[in-house]
Amino acid sequence: MSKPSDPANAPAPAGVNDLEAMLARALGRPGPLTGGDDAPLPAEAPVVAPQEQRCGFVAIVGKPNVGKSTLLNALVGQKISITSRKAQTTRHRITGYRTVGRSQFVFVDTPGFQTRHGNALNRSLNKTVLGAVADVDLILFVVEAGRFNLADAKVLDLLPKGIPVVLVANKFDLIHRRGELAPWLRSMQERHAFAEYVPMSAKNPKDIQRLFGICETYLPQQPWMHDPEELTDRSDRFMAAEMVREKLFRLTGDELPYTSTVVIDKFEQEGTMRRIAATIIVEREGHKGMVIGEKGEKLKRIGTEARQELEKLWDTKVFLELWVKVRSGWADDEARVRSFGYE
């Protein structure tokens, strides 16, 4: 990989004006609907003849904890991928669908590529990343605007040749001196021939609308693969485990190792209510105490917040029961990693 030149000392290459124009175009790019950025995305997909439809796969990749899941949720329009400040929160390939205008986007969120530990769990996560980007129409490579480090570089090196890559500079709203982005963008183009550059915030609806417009041009013209009302390929049972795991990570902070996981023991429908029993798996007895908390208060709060999230997601009453068990060394046991639902 070539080392970027120092923008303070190196003369601007002949293409710098093109890069600055790329920045201006990205900021002014309209969305896929008539009416520009201020036009909201439709609540329902319009009737479009199959011969006029576009549909394709868009992979979202990047280092851990860079905002991929937040971006996926914003693109789909509903929370289907969990988020937390803890790195390595996403562990599965999460597929989300969104139909906008004539186009159906099949977004694939991936775990952040793992470089720090080589245990069985991380090998499984990295295999998921590589599988997700092997056969897509477009890759969204997510970085923090104005930043690029070794972890970003390792992910970039994994991207397959021949698939267009859009550089998504997330958290653009945190950049105060935007004039510095042109040299940064120039250094990024030296690393990889990105098809597009999108400065954005995943929390800004106008930026999401713009991103749809950019992605749409890379989708092949073919009939939609899914019902326009569908949002994800993941089951409700899977979503229940993920919501519990999200609250586990958020409420234990950095104390609890990321290797903790959640297994659904029971998932039943009783009339309009869903009854769920789940087990939180930790690796050490001391970790069990962290999860349960004094007089069980931490575990109770995890359950309450997960239940409320699921009731909001499904619009139905949920009864959630949680247990905590110790399984020493499970994250380095390939058979047990698979038994817990990892690919």
Short mmCIF file of C-alpha atoms in Angstrom, two decimals:
data_model
loop_
_atom_site.label_atom_id
_atom_site.label_comp_id
_atom_site.label_asym_id
_atom_site.label_seq_id
_atom_site.Cartn_x
_atom_site.Cartn_y
_atom_site.Cartn_z
CA MET A 1 0.00 0.00 0.00
CA SER A 2 1.37 3.38 -0.97
CA LYS A 3 2.04 5.90 1.74
CA PRO A 4 0.06 9.14 1.26
CA SER A 5 2.07 12.28 0.71
CA ASP A 6 2.20 14.99 3.36
CA PRO A 7 -0.42 17.53 2.21
CA ALA A 8 1.45 20.33 3.94
CA ASN A 9 4.61 19.84 1.85
CA ALA A 10 3.61 18.07 -1.33
CA PRO A 11 2.34 20.09 -4.30
CA ALA A 12 -1.25 19.48 -5.28
CA PRO A 13 -1.45 16.96 -8.11
CA ALA A 14 -3.16 17.82 -11.34
CA GLY A 15 -6.33 16.03 -10.24
CA VAL A 16 -6.88 18.03 -7.05
CA ASN A 17 -9.53 20.19 -8.71
CA ASP A 18 -11.32 17.01 -9.75
CA LEU A 19 -11.24 15.80 -6.14
CA GLU A 20 -12.61 19.08 -4.83
CA ALA A 21 -15.33 18.90 -7.49
CA MET A 22 -16.04 15.37 -6.25
CA LEU A 23 -16.52 16.74 -2.75
CA ALA A 24 -18.83 19.49 -3.98
CA ARG A 25 -20.81 17.01 -6.08
CA ALA A 26 -21.19 14.61 -3.16
CA LEU A 27 -22.55 17.34 -0.91
CA GLY A 28 -24.99 18.52 -3.55
CA ARG A 29 -26.08 15.15 -4.95
CA PRO A 30 -29.89 14.76 -4.98
CA GLY A 31 -31.65 11.66 -3.73
CA PRO A 32 -33.45 9.11 -5.93
CA LEU A 33 -36.81 10.87 -5.71
CA THR A 34 -38.09 13.92 -7.49
CA GLY A 35 -38.04 16.91 -5.19
CA GLY A 36 -34.41 16.67 -4.07
CA ASP A 37 -33.13 16.26 -0.53
CA ASP A 38 -36.18 17.77 1.13
CA ALA A 39 -38.50 15.13 -0.32
CA PRO A 40 -39.10 12.39 2.29
CA LEU A 41 -38.60 8.75 1.41
CA PRO A 42 -42.01 7.19 0.69
CA ALA A 43 -43.75 5.14 3.37
CA GLU A 44 -44.86 2.67 0.70
CA ALA A 45 -43.11 1.53 -2.46
CA PRO A 46 -44.84 2.66 -5.67
CA VAL A 47 -46.09 0.20 -8.26
CA VAL A 48 -43.23 -0.29 -10.74
CA ALA A 49 -43.26 -2.63 -13.72
CA PRO A 50 -40.68 -5.45 -13.38
CA GLN A 51 -38.84 -4.35 -16.52
CA GLU A 52 -38.28 -0.91 -14.94
CA GLN A 53 -37.10 -2.18 -11.55
CA ARG A 54 -33.56 -2.11 -10.20
CA CYS A 55 -32.27 -4.40 -7.48
CA GLY A 56 -28.84 -5.21 -6.09
CA PHE A 57 -26.63 -6.02 -3.11
CA VAL A 58 -24.75 -3.32 -1.21
CA ALA A 59 -22.19 -4.43 1.43
CA ILE A 60 -21.38 -2.11 4.36
CA VAL A 61 -17.81 -2.70 5.59
CA GLY A 62 -15.32 -1.01 7.89
CA LYS A 63 -13.31 -1.47 11.05
CA PRO A 64 -15.11 -2.21 14.34
CA ASN A 65 -17.17 0.54 15.93
CA VAL A 66 -17.11 2.95 12.98
CA GLY A 67 -20.90 3.31 12.63
CA LYS A 68 -21.84 0.55 10.17
CA SER A 69 -24.86 -0.70 12.12
CA THR A 70 -26.16 2.82 12.72
CA LEU A 71 -25.90 3.42 8.97
CA LEU A 72 -27.73 0.18 8.15
CA ASN A 73 -30.58 1.03 10.53
CA ALA A 74 -30.91 4.49 8.96
CA LEU A 75 -30.96 3.05 5.44
CA VAL A 76 -33.55 0.41 6.27
CA GLY A 77 -35.65 2.88 8.26
CA GLN A 78 -35.92 0.65 11.33
CA LYS A 79 -33.57 -0.82 13.89
CA ILE A 80 -32.48 -4.27 12.74
CA SER A 81 -28.80 -4.18 13.77
CA ILE A 82 -27.73 -3.54 17.35
CA THR A 83 -25.36 -0.75 18.33
CA SER A 84 -23.18 0.12 21.31
CA ARG A 85 -19.94 1.96 22.06
CA LYS A 86 -18.25 -1.40 22.61
CA ALA A 87 -16.21 -2.48 19.60
CA GLN A 88 -17.14 -5.77 17.90
CA THR A 89 -20.84 -5.44 18.73
CA THR A 90 -22.00 -6.75 15.34
CA ARG A 91 -21.16 -10.45 14.98
CA HIS A 92 -23.40 -11.64 12.19
CA ARG A 93 -24.12 -10.82 8.59
CA ILE A 94 -27.29 -8.73 8.88
CA THR A 95 -29.26 -8.18 5.68
CA GLY A 96 -31.72 -5.30 5.46
CA TYR A 97 -34.03 -4.34 2.59
CA ARG A 98 -35.35 -0.96 1.49
CA THR A 99 -37.41 -0.25 -1.62
CA VAL A 100 -37.23 3.36 -2.79
CA GLY A 101 -38.82 4.50 -6.03
CA ARG A 102 -38.02 1.93 -8.72
CA SER A 103 -35.07 0.46 -6.82
CA GLN A 104 -34.75 -2.20 -4.14
CA PHE A 105 -31.57 -2.07 -2.06
CA VAL A 106 -30.36 -5.21 -0.29
CA PHE A 107 -27.93 -3.90 2.33
CA VAL A 108 -25.50 -6.28 4.05
CA ASP A 109 -24.01 -5.16 7.38
CA THR A 110 -20.87 -7.01 8.43
CA PRO A 111 -18.85 -7.44 11.62
CA GLY A 112 -15.83 -5.19 11.86
CA PHE A 113 -12.77 -7.11 10.68
CA GLN A 114 -10.94 -8.49 13.71
CA THR A 115 -7.16 -8.07 13.97
CA ARG A 116 -6.42 -8.11 17.70
CA HIS A 117 -7.24 -11.70 18.64
CA GLY A 118 -7.12 -14.95 16.68
CA ASN A 119 -9.63 -17.02 18.65
CA ALA A 120 -12.37 -19.15 17.09
CA LEU A 121 -15.00 -16.42 17.47
CA ASN A 122 -12.89 -13.83 15.63
CA ARG A 123 -12.01 -16.28 12.88
CA SER A 124 -15.74 -16.84 12.42
CA LEU A 125 -16.40 -13.08 12.29
CA ASN A 126 -13.68 -12.49 9.68
CA LYS A 127 -15.02 -15.34 7.55
CA THR A 128 -18.41 -13.60 7.64
CA VAL A 129 -16.88 -10.33 6.43
CA LEU A 130 -15.07 -11.97 3.50
CA GLY A 131 -18.18 -13.91 2.49
CA ALA A 132 -20.33 -10.79 2.52
CA VAL A 133 -18.19 -8.79 0.08
CA ALA A 134 -17.46 -11.58 -2.38
CA ASP A 135 -20.57 -11.22 -4.55
CA VAL A 136 -22.16 -7.78 -4.26
CA ASP A 137 -22.84 -4.96 -6.71
CA LEU A 138 -21.43 -2.17 -4.54
CA ILE A 139 -19.35 -1.80 -1.38
CA LEU A 140 -19.76 1.05 1.09
CA PHE A 141 -16.42 1.43 2.88
CA VAL A 142 -17.19 3.35 6.08
CA VAL A 143 -14.53 5.46 7.81
CA GLU A 144 -14.61 8.45 10.14
CA ALA A 145 -14.34 11.64 8.08
CA GLY A 146 -10.76 12.94 8.03
CA ARG A 147 -9.31 9.82 9.67
CA PHE A 148 -7.63 6.63 8.48
CA ASN A 149 -5.55 4.22 10.53
CA LEU A 150 -4.06 0.75 10.35
CA ALA A 151 -7.36 -0.94 11.19
CA ASP A 152 -9.05 0.89 8.30
CA ALA A 153 -6.17 -0.07 5.99
CA LYS A 154 -6.48 -3.77 6.84
CA VAL A 155 -10.17 -3.75 5.90
CA LEU A 156 -9.46 -1.84 2.68
CA ASP A 157 -6.86 -4.44 1.69
CA LEU A 158 -9.53 -7.18 1.91
CA LEU A 159 -11.89 -5.64 -0.63
CA PRO A 160 -12.15 -7.67 -3.83
CA LYS A 161 -11.08 -6.26 -7.17
CA GLY A 162 -13.68 -5.37 -9.79
CA ILE A 163 -16.45 -4.23 -7.41
CA PRO A 164 -17.03 -0.47 -7.17
CA VAL A 165 -16.32 0.97 -3.71
CA VAL A 166 -17.91 4.12 -2.31
CA LEU A 167 -15.92 5.90 0.40
CA VAL A 168 -18.43 6.84 3.10
CA ALA A 169 -16.89 9.50 5.36
CA ASN A 170 -19.19 9.11 8.36
CA LYS A 171 -19.49 11.59 11.26
CA PHE A 172 -18.91 14.43 8.80
CA ASP A 173 -20.94 16.68 11.11
CA LEU A 174 -18.06 16.53 13.63
CA ILE A 175 -15.60 18.10 11.16
CA HIS A 176 -15.18 21.83 11.88
CA ARG A 177 -12.46 22.74 9.34
CA ARG A 178 -13.88 21.20 6.19
CA GLY A 179 -11.19 22.74 4.01
CA GLU A 180 -8.83 20.07 5.34
CA LEU A 181 -10.90 17.30 3.75
CA ALA A 182 -9.57 17.87 0.21
CA PRO A 183 -5.98 16.82 1.17
CA TRP A 184 -7.38 13.88 3.14
CA LEU A 185 -9.52 12.83 0.21
CA ARG A 186 -6.50 13.10 -2.09
CA SER A 187 -4.55 10.74 0.19
CA MET A 188 -7.52 8.34 0.23
CA GLN A 189 -7.67 8.28 -3.57
CA GLU A 190 -3.97 7.36 -3.58
CA ARG A 191 -4.84 4.31 -1.51
CA HIS A 192 -7.78 3.14 -3.61
CA ALA A 193 -9.64 4.25 -6.74
CA PHE A 194 -12.96 4.94 -5.03
CA ALA A 195 -15.93 5.25 -7.36
CA GLU A 196 -17.59 7.93 -5.21
CA TYR A 197 -16.94 9.94 -2.06
CA VAL A 198 -19.85 10.57 0.32
CA PRO A 199 -19.31 12.88 3.32
CA MET A 200 -22.26 12.31 5.64
CA SER A 201 -23.72 11.67 9.05
CA ALA A 202 -25.75 8.48 9.39
CA LYS A 203 -28.10 10.42 11.68
CA ASN A 204 -28.95 13.06 9.03
CA PRO A 205 -32.00 12.11 6.90
CA LYS A 206 -30.85 14.33 4.02
CA ASP A 207 -27.50 12.55 3.91
CA ILE A 208 -29.25 9.17 3.87
CA GLN A 209 -31.41 10.38 0.98
CA ARG A 210 -28.29 11.46 -0.91
CA LEU A 211 -26.66 8.08 -0.32
CA PHE A 212 -29.66 6.29 -1.80
CA GLY A 213 -29.29 8.40 -4.94
CA ILE A 214 -25.61 7.46 -5.28
CA CYS A 215 -26.12 3.75 -4.61
CA GLU A 216 -29.02 3.51 -7.04
CA THR A 217 -26.79 4.15 -10.07
CA TYR A 218 -24.82 0.96 -9.31
CA LEU A 219 -27.81 -1.39 -9.05
CA PRO A 220 -28.46 -3.66 -12.03
CA GLN A 221 -31.77 -3.41 -13.83
CA GLN A 222 -33.64 -6.53 -12.70
CA PRO A 223 -36.84 -7.41 -10.80
CA TRP A 224 -36.97 -6.94 -7.04
CA MET A 225 -35.95 -9.96 -4.94
CA HIS A 226 -38.15 -9.28 -1.91
CA ASP A 227 -41.58 -8.01 -0.98
CA PRO A 228 -41.32 -4.20 -0.62
CA GLU A 229 -42.77 -4.49 2.90
CA GLU A 230 -39.97 -6.78 4.14
CA LEU A 231 -37.09 -5.23 6.11
CA THR A 232 -34.70 -8.07 6.94
CA ASP A 233 -33.96 -11.76 6.46
CA ARG A 234 -33.36 -12.28 10.17
CA SER A 235 -35.94 -14.10 12.32
CA ASP A 236 -37.70 -12.65 15.36
CA ARG A 237 -35.87 -15.22 17.48
CA PHE A 238 -32.53 -13.84 16.22
CA MET A 239 -33.66 -10.26 16.88
CA ALA A 240 -34.59 -11.16 20.46
CA ALA A 241 -31.08 -12.47 21.17
CA GLU A 242 -29.48 -9.42 19.56
CA MET A 243 -31.55 -6.93 21.58
CA VAL A 244 -30.60 -8.65 24.83
CA ARG A 245 -26.94 -8.61 23.77
CA GLU A 246 -27.12 -4.92 22.93
CA LYS A 247 -28.45 -4.04 26.40
CA LEU A 248 -25.85 -6.35 27.96
CA PHE A 249 -23.03 -4.46 26.25
CA ARG A 250 -24.48 -1.02 26.86
CA LEU A 251 -25.16 -1.54 30.56
CA THR A 252 -21.91 -3.32 31.48
CA GLY A 253 -19.63 -0.86 29.66
CA ASP A 254 -16.03 -1.96 29.17
CA GLU A 255 -15.98 -4.20 32.24
CA LEU A 256 -17.50 -7.22 30.52
CA PRO A 257 -15.43 -8.86 27.74
CA TYR A 258 -16.96 -8.76 24.28
CA THR A 259 -16.94 -12.58 24.20
CA SER A 260 -20.20 -12.70 26.18
CA THR A 261 -23.16 -13.85 24.08
CA VAL A 262 -26.87 -14.66 24.28
CA VAL A 263 -28.74 -17.89 23.47
CA ILE A 264 -32.54 -18.10 23.11
CA ASP A 265 -33.88 -21.12 25.04
CA LYS A 266 -37.60 -20.59 24.41
CA PHE A 267 -39.58 -18.46 21.97
CA GLU A 268 -43.35 -18.97 22.07
CA GLN A 269 -46.41 -17.07 20.87
CA GLU A 270 -49.27 -16.97 23.37
CA GLY A 271 -52.13 -15.11 21.75
CA THR A 272 -50.82 -11.61 21.13
CA MET A 273 -47.96 -12.01 23.63
CA ARG A 274 -44.50 -13.46 22.97
CA ARG A 275 -42.87 -15.43 25.78
CA ILE A 276 -39.06 -15.61 25.58
CA ALA A 277 -36.44 -17.27 27.78
CA ALA A 278 -32.79 -16.45 27.11
CA THR A 279 -29.41 -17.29 28.62
CA ILE A 280 -26.50 -14.87 28.79
CA ILE A 281 -23.24 -16.82 28.35
CA VAL A 282 -20.05 -15.51 30.01
CA GLU A 283 -16.58 -17.04 30.30
CA ARG A 284 -15.81 -16.54 34.01
CA GLU A 285 -17.65 -16.64 37.32
CA GLY A 286 -16.61 -13.03 37.99
CA HIS A 287 -18.27 -11.95 34.74
CA LYS A 288 -21.50 -13.56 35.92
CA GLY A 289 -21.52 -11.24 38.94
CA MET A 290 -21.03 -8.21 36.68
CA VAL A 291 -24.10 -9.15 34.65
CA ILE A 292 -26.33 -9.94 37.61
CA GLY A 293 -25.28 -6.92 39.67
CA GLU A 294 -26.11 -6.18 43.30
CA LYS A 295 -29.34 -7.93 44.28
CA GLY A 296 -29.93 -8.74 40.61
CA GLU A 297 -30.51 -5.12 39.65
CA LYS A 298 -28.22 -5.12 36.58
CA LEU A 299 -29.79 -8.24 35.10
CA LYS A 300 -33.26 -6.86 35.79
CA ARG A 301 -32.43 -3.63 33.95
CA ILE A 302 -30.96 -5.54 31.00
CA GLY A 303 -34.18 -7.54 30.74
CA THR A 304 -36.44 -4.51 31.11
CA GLU A 305 -34.70 -2.45 28.43
CA ALA A 306 -34.49 -5.40 26.02
CA ARG A 307 -38.19 -6.18 26.55
CA GLN A 308 -39.18 -2.57 25.89
CA GLU A 309 -37.08 -2.53 22.70
CA LEU A 310 -38.70 -5.75 21.45
CA GLU A 311 -42.22 -4.52 22.24
CA LYS A 312 -41.49 -1.40 20.21
CA LEU A 313 -40.06 -3.47 17.34
CA TRP A 314 -42.94 -5.96 17.18
CA ASP A 315 -45.78 -3.78 18.53
CA THR A 316 -46.88 -6.53 20.91
CA LYS A 317 -46.56 -7.55 24.55
CA VAL A 318 -43.36 -9.45 25.46
CA PHE A 319 -42.53 -11.54 28.53
CA LEU A 320 -38.75 -11.93 28.81
CA GLU A 321 -36.92 -14.17 31.29
CA LEU A 322 -33.11 -14.05 31.56
CA TRP A 323 -30.53 -16.41 33.04
CA VAL A 324 -26.72 -16.20 33.27
CA LYS A 325 -24.39 -19.18 32.81
CA VAL A 326 -20.60 -19.63 32.73
CA ARG A 327 -19.03 -21.49 29.79
CA SER A 328 -15.26 -21.20 30.19
CA GLY A 329 -13.28 -20.72 26.98
CA TRP A 330 -16.28 -20.92 24.65
CA ALA A 331 -14.96 -18.18 22.34
CA ASP A 332 -11.91 -20.32 21.47
CA ASP A 333 -13.89 -23.53 20.97
CA GLU A 334 -14.95 -23.81 17.32
CA ALA A 335 -17.67 -26.39 18.00
CA ARG A 336 -19.21 -24.29 20.74
CA VAL A 337 -18.94 -21.10 18.65
CA ARG A 338 -20.99 -22.85 15.94
CA SER A 339 -23.47 -24.19 18.50
CA PHE A 340 -24.10 -20.60 19.63
CA GLY A 341 -25.16 -19.64 16.12
CA TYR A 342 -21.99 -18.23 14.59
CA GLU A 343 -21.13 -19.14 11.01
#
